[in-house]
Coordinates of C-alpha atoms in Angstrom, one line a residue:
X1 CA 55.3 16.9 90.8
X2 CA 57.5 18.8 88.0
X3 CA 57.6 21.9 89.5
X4 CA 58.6 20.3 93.4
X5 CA 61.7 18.3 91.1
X6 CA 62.2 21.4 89.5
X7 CA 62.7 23.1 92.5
X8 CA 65.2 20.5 93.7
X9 CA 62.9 19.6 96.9
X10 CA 63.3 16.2 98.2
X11 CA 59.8 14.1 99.5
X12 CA 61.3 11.3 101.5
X13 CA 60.5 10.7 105.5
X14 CA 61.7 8.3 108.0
X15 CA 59.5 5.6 109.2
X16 CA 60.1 2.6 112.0
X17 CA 59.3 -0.8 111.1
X18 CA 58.5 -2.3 114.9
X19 CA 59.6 -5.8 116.6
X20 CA 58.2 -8.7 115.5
X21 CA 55.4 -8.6 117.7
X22 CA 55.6 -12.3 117.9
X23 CA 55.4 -14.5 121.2
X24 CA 58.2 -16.9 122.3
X25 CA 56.9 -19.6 120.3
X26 CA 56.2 -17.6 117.4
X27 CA 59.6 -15.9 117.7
X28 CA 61.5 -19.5 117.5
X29 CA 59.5 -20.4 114.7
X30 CA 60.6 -17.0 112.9
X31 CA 64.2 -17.7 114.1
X32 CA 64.1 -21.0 112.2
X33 CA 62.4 -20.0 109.1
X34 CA 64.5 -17.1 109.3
X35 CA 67.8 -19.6 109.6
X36 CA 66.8 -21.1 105.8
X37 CA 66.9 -17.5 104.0
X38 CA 70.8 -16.7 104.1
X39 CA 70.2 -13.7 101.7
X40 CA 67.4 -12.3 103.9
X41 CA 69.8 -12.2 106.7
X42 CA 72.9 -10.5 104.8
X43 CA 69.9 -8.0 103.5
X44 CA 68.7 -7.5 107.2
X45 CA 71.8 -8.0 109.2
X46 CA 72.9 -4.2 107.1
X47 CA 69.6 -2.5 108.0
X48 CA 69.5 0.5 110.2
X49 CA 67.6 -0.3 114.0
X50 CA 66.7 1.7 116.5
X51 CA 66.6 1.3 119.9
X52 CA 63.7 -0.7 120.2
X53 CA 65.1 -3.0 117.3
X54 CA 62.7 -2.0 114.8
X55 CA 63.9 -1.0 111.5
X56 CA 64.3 2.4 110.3
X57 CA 64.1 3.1 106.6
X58 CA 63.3 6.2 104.3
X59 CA 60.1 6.2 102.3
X60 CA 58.0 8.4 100.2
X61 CA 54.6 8.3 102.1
X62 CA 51.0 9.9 101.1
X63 CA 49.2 11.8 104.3
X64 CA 46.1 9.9 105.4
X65 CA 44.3 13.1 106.2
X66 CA 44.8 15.0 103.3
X67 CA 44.2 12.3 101.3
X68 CA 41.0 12.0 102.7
X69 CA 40.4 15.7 101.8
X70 CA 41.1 15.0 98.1
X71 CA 38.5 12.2 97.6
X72 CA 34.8 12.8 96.9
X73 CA 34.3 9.2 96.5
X74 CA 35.0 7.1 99.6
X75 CA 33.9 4.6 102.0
X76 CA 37.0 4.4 104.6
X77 CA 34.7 1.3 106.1
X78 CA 35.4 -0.6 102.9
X79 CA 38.7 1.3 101.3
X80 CA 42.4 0.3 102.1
X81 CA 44.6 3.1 102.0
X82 CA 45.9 1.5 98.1
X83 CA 42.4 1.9 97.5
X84 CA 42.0 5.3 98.1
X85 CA 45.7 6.3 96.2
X86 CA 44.0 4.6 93.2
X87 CA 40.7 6.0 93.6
X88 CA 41.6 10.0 93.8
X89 CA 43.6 9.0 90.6
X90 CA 41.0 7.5 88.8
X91 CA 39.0 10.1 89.9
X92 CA 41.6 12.8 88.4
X93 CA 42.0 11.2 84.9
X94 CA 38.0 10.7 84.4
X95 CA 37.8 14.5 85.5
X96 CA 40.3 16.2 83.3
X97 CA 38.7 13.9 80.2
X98 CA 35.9 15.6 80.8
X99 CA 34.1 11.9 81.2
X100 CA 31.4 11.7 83.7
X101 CA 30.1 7.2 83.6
X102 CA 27.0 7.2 85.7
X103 CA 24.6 6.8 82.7
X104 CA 27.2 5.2 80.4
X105 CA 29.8 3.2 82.4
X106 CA 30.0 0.3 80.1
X107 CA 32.0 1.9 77.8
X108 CA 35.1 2.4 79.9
X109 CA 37.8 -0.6 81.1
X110 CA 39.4 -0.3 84.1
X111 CA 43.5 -2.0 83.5
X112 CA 45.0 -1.9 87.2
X113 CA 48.4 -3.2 87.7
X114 CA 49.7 -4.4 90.7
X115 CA 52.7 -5.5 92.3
X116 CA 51.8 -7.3 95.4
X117 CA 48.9 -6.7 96.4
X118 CA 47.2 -4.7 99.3
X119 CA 50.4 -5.8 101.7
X120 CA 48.6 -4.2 105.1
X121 CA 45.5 -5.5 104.4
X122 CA 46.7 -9.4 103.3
X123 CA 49.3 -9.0 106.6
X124 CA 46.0 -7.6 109.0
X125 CA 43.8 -11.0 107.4
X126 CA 46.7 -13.4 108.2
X127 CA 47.7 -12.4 111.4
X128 CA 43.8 -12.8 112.6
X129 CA 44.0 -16.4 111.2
X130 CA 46.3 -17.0 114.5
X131 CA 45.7 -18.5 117.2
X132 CA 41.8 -19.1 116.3
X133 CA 40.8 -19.1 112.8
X134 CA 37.4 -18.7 113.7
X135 CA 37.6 -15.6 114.3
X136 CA 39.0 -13.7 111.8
X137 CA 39.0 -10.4 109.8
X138 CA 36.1 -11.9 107.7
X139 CA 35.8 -7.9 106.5
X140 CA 39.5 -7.7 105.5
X141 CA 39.1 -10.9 103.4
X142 CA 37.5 -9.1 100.1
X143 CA 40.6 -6.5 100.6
X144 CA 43.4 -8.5 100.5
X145 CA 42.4 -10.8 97.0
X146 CA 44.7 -9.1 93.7
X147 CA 41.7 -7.4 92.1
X148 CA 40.2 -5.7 95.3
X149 CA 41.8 -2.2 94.1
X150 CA 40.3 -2.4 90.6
X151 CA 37.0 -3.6 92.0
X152 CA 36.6 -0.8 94.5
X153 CA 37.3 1.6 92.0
X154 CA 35.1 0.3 89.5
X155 CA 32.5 0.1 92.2
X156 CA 33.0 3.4 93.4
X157 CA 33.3 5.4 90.0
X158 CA 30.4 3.1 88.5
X159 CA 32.5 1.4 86.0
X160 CA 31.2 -1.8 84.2
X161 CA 33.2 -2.0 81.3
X162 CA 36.0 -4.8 81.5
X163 CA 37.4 -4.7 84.7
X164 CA 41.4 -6.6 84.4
X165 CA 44.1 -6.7 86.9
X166 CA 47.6 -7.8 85.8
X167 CA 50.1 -8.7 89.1
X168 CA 52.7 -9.0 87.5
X169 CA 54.8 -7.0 89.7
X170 CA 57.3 -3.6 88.8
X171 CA 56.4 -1.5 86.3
X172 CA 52.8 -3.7 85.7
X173 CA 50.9 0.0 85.3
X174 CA 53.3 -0.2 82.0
X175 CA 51.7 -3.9 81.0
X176 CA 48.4 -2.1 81.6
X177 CA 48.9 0.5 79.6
X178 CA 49.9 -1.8 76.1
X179 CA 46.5 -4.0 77.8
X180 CA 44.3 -0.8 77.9
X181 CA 45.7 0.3 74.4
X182 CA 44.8 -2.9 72.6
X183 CA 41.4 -3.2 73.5
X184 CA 40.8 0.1 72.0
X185 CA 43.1 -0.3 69.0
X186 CA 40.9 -4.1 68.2
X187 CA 38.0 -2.0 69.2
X188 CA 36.2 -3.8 72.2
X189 CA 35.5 -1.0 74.1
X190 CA 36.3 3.1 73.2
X191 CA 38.0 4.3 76.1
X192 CA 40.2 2.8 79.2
X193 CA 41.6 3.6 81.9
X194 CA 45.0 2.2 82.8
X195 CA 47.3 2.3 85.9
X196 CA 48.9 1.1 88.8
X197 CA 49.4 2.1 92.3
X198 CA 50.9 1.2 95.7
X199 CA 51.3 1.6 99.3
X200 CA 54.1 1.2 100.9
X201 CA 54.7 -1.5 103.5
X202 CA 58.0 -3.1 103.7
X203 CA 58.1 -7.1 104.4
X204 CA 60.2 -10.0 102.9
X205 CA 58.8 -9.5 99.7
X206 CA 60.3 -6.2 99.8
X207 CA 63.5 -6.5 101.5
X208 CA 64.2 -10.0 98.6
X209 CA 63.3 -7.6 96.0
X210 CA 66.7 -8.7 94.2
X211 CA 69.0 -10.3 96.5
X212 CA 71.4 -11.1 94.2
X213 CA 72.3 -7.0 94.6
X214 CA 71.5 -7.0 98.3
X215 CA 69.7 -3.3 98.1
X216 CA 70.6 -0.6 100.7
X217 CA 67.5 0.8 102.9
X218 CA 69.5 3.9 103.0
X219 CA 68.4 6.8 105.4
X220 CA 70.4 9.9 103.4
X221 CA 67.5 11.4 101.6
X222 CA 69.4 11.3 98.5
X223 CA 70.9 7.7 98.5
X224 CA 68.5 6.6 96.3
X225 CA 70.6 7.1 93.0
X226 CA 69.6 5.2 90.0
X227 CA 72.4 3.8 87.7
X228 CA 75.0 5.0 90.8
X229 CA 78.2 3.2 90.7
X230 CA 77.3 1.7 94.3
X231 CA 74.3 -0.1 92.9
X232 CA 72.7 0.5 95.8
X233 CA 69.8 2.6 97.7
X234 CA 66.2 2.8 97.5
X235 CA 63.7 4.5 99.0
X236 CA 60.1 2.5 98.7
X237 CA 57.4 4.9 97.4
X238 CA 53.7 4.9 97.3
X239 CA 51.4 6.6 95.1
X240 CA 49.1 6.1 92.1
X241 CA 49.1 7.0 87.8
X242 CA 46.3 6.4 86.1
X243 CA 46.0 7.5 82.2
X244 CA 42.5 7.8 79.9
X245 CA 42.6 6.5 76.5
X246 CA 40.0 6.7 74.4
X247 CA 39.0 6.4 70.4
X248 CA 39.8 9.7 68.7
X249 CA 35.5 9.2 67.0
X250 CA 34.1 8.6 69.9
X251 CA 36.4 11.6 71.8
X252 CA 35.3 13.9 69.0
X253 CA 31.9 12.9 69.3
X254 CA 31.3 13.7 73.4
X255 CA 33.2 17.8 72.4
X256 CA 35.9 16.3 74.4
X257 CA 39.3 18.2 75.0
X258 CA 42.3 16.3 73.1
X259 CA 45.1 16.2 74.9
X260 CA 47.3 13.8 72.6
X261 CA 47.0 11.6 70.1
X262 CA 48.6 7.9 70.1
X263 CA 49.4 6.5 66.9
X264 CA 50.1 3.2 65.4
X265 CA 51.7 2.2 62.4
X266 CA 50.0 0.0 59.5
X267 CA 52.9 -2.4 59.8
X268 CA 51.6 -4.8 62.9
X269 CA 53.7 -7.5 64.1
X270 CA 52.7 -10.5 66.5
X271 CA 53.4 -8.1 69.2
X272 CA 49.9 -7.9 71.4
X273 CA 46.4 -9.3 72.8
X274 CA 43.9 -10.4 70.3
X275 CA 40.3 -10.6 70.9
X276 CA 37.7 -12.1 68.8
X277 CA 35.7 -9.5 66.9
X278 CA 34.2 -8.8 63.4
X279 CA 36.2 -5.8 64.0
X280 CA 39.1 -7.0 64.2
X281 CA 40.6 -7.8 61.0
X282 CA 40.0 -4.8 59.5
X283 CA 41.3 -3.3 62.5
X284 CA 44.5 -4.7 62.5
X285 CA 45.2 -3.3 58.7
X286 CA 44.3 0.2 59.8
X287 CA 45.8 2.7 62.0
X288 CA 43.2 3.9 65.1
X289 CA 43.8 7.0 66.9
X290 CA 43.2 7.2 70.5
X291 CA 43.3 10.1 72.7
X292 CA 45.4 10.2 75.4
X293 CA 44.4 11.9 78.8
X294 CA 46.5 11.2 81.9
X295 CA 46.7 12.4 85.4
X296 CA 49.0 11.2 88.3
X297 CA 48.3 11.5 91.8
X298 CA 51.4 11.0 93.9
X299 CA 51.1 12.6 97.1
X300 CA 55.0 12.6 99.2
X301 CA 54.8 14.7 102.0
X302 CA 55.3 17.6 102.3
X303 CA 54.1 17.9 98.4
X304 CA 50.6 18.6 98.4
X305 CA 48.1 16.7 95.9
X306 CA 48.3 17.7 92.7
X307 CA 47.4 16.8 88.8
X308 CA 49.6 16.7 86.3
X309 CA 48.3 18.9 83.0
X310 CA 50.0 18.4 79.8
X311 CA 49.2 18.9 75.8
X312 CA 50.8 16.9 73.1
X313 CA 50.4 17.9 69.8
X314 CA 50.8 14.9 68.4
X315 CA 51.8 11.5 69.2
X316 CA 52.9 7.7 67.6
X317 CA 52.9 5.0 70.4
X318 CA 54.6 1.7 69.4
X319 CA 55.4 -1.2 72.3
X320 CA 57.0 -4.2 72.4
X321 CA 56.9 -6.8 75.4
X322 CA 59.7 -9.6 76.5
X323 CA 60.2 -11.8 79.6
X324 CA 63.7 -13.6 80.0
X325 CA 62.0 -16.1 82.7
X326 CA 64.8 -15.0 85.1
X327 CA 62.5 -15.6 88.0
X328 CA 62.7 -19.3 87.0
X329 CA 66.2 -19.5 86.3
X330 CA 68.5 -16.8 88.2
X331 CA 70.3 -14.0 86.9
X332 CA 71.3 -14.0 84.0
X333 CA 73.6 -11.1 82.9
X334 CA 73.2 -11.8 78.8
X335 CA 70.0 -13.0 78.7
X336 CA 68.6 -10.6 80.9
X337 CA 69.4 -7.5 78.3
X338 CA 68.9 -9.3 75.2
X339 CA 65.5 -9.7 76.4
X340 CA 65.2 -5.8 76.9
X341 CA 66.6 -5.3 73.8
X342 CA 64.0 -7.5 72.0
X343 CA 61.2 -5.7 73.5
X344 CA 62.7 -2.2 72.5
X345 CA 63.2 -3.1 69.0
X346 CA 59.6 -4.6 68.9
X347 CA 58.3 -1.0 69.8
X348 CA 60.7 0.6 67.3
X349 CA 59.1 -1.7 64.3
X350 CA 55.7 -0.9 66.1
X351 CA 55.7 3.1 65.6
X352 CA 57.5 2.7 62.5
X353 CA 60.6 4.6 64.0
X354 CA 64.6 4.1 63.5
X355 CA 66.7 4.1 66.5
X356 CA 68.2 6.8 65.0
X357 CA 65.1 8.8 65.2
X358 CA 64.9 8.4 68.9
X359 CA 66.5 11.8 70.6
X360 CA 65.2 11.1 74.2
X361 CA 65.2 7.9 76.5
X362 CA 63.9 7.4 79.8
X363 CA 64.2 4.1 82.1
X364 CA 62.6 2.6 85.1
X365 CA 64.8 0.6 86.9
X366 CA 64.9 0.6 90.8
X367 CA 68.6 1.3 92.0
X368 CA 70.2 -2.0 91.8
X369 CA 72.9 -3.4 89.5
X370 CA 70.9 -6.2 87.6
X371 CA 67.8 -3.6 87.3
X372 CA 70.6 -0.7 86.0
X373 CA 72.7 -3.1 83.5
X374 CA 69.5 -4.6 82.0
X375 CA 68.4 -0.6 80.8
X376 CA 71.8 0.2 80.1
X377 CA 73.0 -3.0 77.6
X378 CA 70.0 -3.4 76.3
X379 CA 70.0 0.7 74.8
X380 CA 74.0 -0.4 74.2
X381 CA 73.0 -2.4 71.8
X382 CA 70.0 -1.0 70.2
X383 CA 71.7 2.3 69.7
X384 CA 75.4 1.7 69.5
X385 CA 77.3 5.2 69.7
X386 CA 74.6 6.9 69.7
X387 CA 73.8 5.8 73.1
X388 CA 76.4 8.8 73.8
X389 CA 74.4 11.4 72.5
X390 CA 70.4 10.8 73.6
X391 CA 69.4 12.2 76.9
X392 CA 68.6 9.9 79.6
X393 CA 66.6 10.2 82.2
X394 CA 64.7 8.5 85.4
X395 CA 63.0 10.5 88.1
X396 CA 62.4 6.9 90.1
X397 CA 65.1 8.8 92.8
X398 CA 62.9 11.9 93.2
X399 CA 59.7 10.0 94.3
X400 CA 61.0 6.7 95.6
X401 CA 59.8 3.4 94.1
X402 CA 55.8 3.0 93.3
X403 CA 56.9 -0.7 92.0
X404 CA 53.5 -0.9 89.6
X405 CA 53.1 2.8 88.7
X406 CA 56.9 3.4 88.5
X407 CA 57.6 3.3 84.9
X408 CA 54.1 5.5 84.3
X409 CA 54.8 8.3 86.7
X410 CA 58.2 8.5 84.2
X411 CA 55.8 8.1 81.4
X412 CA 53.8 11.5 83.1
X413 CA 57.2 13.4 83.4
X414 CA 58.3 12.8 79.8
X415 CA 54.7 14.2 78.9
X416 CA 55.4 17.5 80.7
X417 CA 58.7 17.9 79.6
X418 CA 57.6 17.4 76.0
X419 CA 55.2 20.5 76.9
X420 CA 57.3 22.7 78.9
X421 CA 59.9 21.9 76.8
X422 CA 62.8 21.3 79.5
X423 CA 63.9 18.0 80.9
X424 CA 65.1 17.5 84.7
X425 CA 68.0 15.7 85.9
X426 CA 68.1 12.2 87.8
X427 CA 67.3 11.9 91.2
X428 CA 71.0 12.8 92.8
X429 CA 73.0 10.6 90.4
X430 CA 76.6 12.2 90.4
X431 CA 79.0 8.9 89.8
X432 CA 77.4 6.9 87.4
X433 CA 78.1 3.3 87.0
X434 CA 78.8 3.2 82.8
X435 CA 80.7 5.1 80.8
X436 CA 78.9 6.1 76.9
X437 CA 75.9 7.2 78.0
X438 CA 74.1 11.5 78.0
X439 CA 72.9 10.7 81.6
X440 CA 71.2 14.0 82.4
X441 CA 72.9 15.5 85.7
X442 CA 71.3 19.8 85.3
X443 CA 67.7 20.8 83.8
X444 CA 68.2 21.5 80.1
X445 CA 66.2 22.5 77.1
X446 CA 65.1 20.0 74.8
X447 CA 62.5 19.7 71.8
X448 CA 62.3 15.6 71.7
X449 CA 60.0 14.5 69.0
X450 CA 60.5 10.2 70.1
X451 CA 61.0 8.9 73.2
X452 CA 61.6 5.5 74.4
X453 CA 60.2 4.5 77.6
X454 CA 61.5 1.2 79.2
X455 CA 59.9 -0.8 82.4
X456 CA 61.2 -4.3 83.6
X457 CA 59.4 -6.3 86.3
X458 CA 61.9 -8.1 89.2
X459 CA 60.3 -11.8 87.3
X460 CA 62.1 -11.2 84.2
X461 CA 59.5 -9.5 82.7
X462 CA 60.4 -6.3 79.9
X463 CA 58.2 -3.4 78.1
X464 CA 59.5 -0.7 76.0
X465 CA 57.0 2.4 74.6
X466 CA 57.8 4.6 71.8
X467 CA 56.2 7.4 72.4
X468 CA 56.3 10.7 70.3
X469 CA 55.1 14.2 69.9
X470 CA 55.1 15.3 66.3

């Protein structure tokens, strides 16, 4: 994936969303429900069509047959095709950890997080609901619950350790990662695996993403610029990140290959899970090391699967976590940042690290103005003129939008950056919408020793990671 943005390729493809497919009836009921959204029309009434009045929109899509080729480990009787994304992930980060579960599987979590859900699965189930509910998809019913990703990849993998799934929607692979983290930290089970995934589909969920911003389906391959002056543009993306952490002891233990260490300060705050254990209070006193081992698997055609290898020398991981409840209450362009900002100063106290220790920042956010000016105020703030000065970057505009995974596949780029020692520029980003800011526009050299990553969900929710490599 660093080498095809290095390369300046572009992975996007167009796709046709189809009519309705409704009857008469159907179609009037549609109309009227339709009638009650105002913002969905605006957001619809600027789509592209085509002649058949479907919808034509740009997305980053995995191959279904070379997907297939990639996976050891599947039953396409049983898997969606979110399963499979997650599974040849999974599969990827247990493999380059050297860990092999068969015998011992009870050792290892699973942390998925998800945005939606399995959207063509749920949408195949409800549509055989009509006009006989007796006869269903009784087989697509087990796909289309929250947890049916994480379940079919514990399944297939033979995973019995905790199995969690957190829908809590953008950037949840982010929430999973500071879930996976703490049960190792508190010491309820050695390693984890944590991620996200998606598939895309597009339906009213998507198009309402944020209507307040009304977000442009754009079919220009490179209208999808993050923190663009027009606010708008976004390409939907599907793919999968999953990352291996595990206790330095029991890493050294199994001769396994350290790829980079996450640290924690003895200072804890109130910022994190807590589980009851006879562990645990030393535990929170002490600083634990885990390993950290992470592979990607984002497939956007014409890129070819791949893994992503990278080796940290050393690291110090610190995370804070917000939510501003602006689900519940509406935008709100104060509250919304402060919120931000509360979470990145958590992770700052977290790791022990001064904002001006920071020398590299990378964001998350999908395109829009409220998802842009959240990042941007909140690092305003936290920084001050310094904001000027430290690189910032977000790939989102390379590989479109994987809303759960979005803010780890960022998290996998900063990794091999830190390695190869050169950062790349923002997905097509030329007019940007602030002023103050080292937005990164050409591939330069850079030697970063911290770097703070930032994630926000579309509810209001906000994580920030300090991660860094000395």
């Amino acid at each position: 994936m660093f080498d095809n943005i290095h390369a300046g390729g572009t992975f996007s493809s167009k796709v046709s969303v189809g009519g309705t497919g409704l009857n008469e009836d159907q179609k009037l009921k549609f109309a009227d429900w339709l009638s009650r959204s105002p913002q969905l029309i605006e957001t619809l009434s600027k789509l592209p069509s085509n002649s058949s009045g479907g919808i034509e929109l740009r997305v980053h899509s995995i191959d279904d047959e070379q997907l297939k080729k990639q996976l050891r480990n599947s039953n396409d009787r049983k898997a969606s095709k979110i399963g499979k994304i997650a599974l040849l992930a999974v599969d990827m980060a247990l493999s380059d950890g050297g860990r092999k579960i068969r015998r011992d599987g009870q050792d290892i979590a699973l942390i998925f997080g998800m945005s939606k859900g399995p959207h063509p699965t749920v949408a195949r189930f409800v549509s055989s609901l009509h006009p006989d509910p007796k006869h269903i998809r009784t087989l697509d019913f087990p796909g289309s619950l929250m947890n049916a990703v994480a379940t079919y990849c514990s399944i297939s993998k033979g995973i019995r350790g905790y199995n969690t799934t957190l829908a809590t929607g953008f950037n949840s692979g982010l929430g999973a990662l500071t879930y996976g983290y703490e049960l190792i930290r508190q010491g309820v089970q050695p390693q984890a695996i944590v991620g996200g995934a998606d598939e895309s589909f597009i339906g009213t969920s998507t198009l309402l993403a944020d209507p307040n911003n009304q977000v442009n389906y754009d079919l220009a391959e490179d209208a999808f610029k993050t923190y663009g002056r027009d606010h708008g543009g976004l390409h939907v993306g599907e793919g999968a990140c999953m990352v291996l952490l595990e206790d330095e002891e029991v890493a050294r233990q199994r001769g396994a290959k350290v790829l980079g260490r996450l640290l924690v300060s003895r200072h804890r705050s109130s910022v994190g899970l807590r589980w009851p254990s006879n562990r645990i209070a030393a535990l929170h006193r002490l600083p634990i090391r885990p390993v950290l081992a992470a592979r990607c698997a984002l497939r956007c055609a014409p890129m070819a699967a791949r893994s992503l290898r990278h080796l940290i020398r050393d690291a110090t991981l610190g995370y804070g976590v917000s939510n501003d409840v602006s689900y519940f209450r509406g935008e709100d362009e104060d509250a919304s940042p402060k919120m931000m900002e509360r979470a990145i100063r958590q992770a700052l106290v977290e790791a022990a690290v001064s904002p001006d220790q920071v020398n590299l920042l990378c964001g998350s956010s999908w395109g829009t103005k409220s998802s842009s000016m959240k990042e941007l105020e909140a690092i305003r703030r936290v920084f001050g003129e310094r904001a000027s000065s430290i690189p910032l970057i977000n790939h989102n505009g390379y590989f479109g939008f994987v809303e759960s995974a979005a803010a780890l596949l960022n998290l996998a780029m900063v990794l091999t950056s830190a390695e190869r020692g050169q950062i790349l520029p923002l997905g097509h980003t030329k007019d940007f919408c602030q002023a103050g800011f080292d937005f990164v526009t050409d591939k330069r050299p850079h030697k970063f020793s911290k770097a703070l990553l930032m994630g926000a969900t579309e509810g209001g929710g906000n994580y920030a990671v300090v991660l860094g490599t000395e």
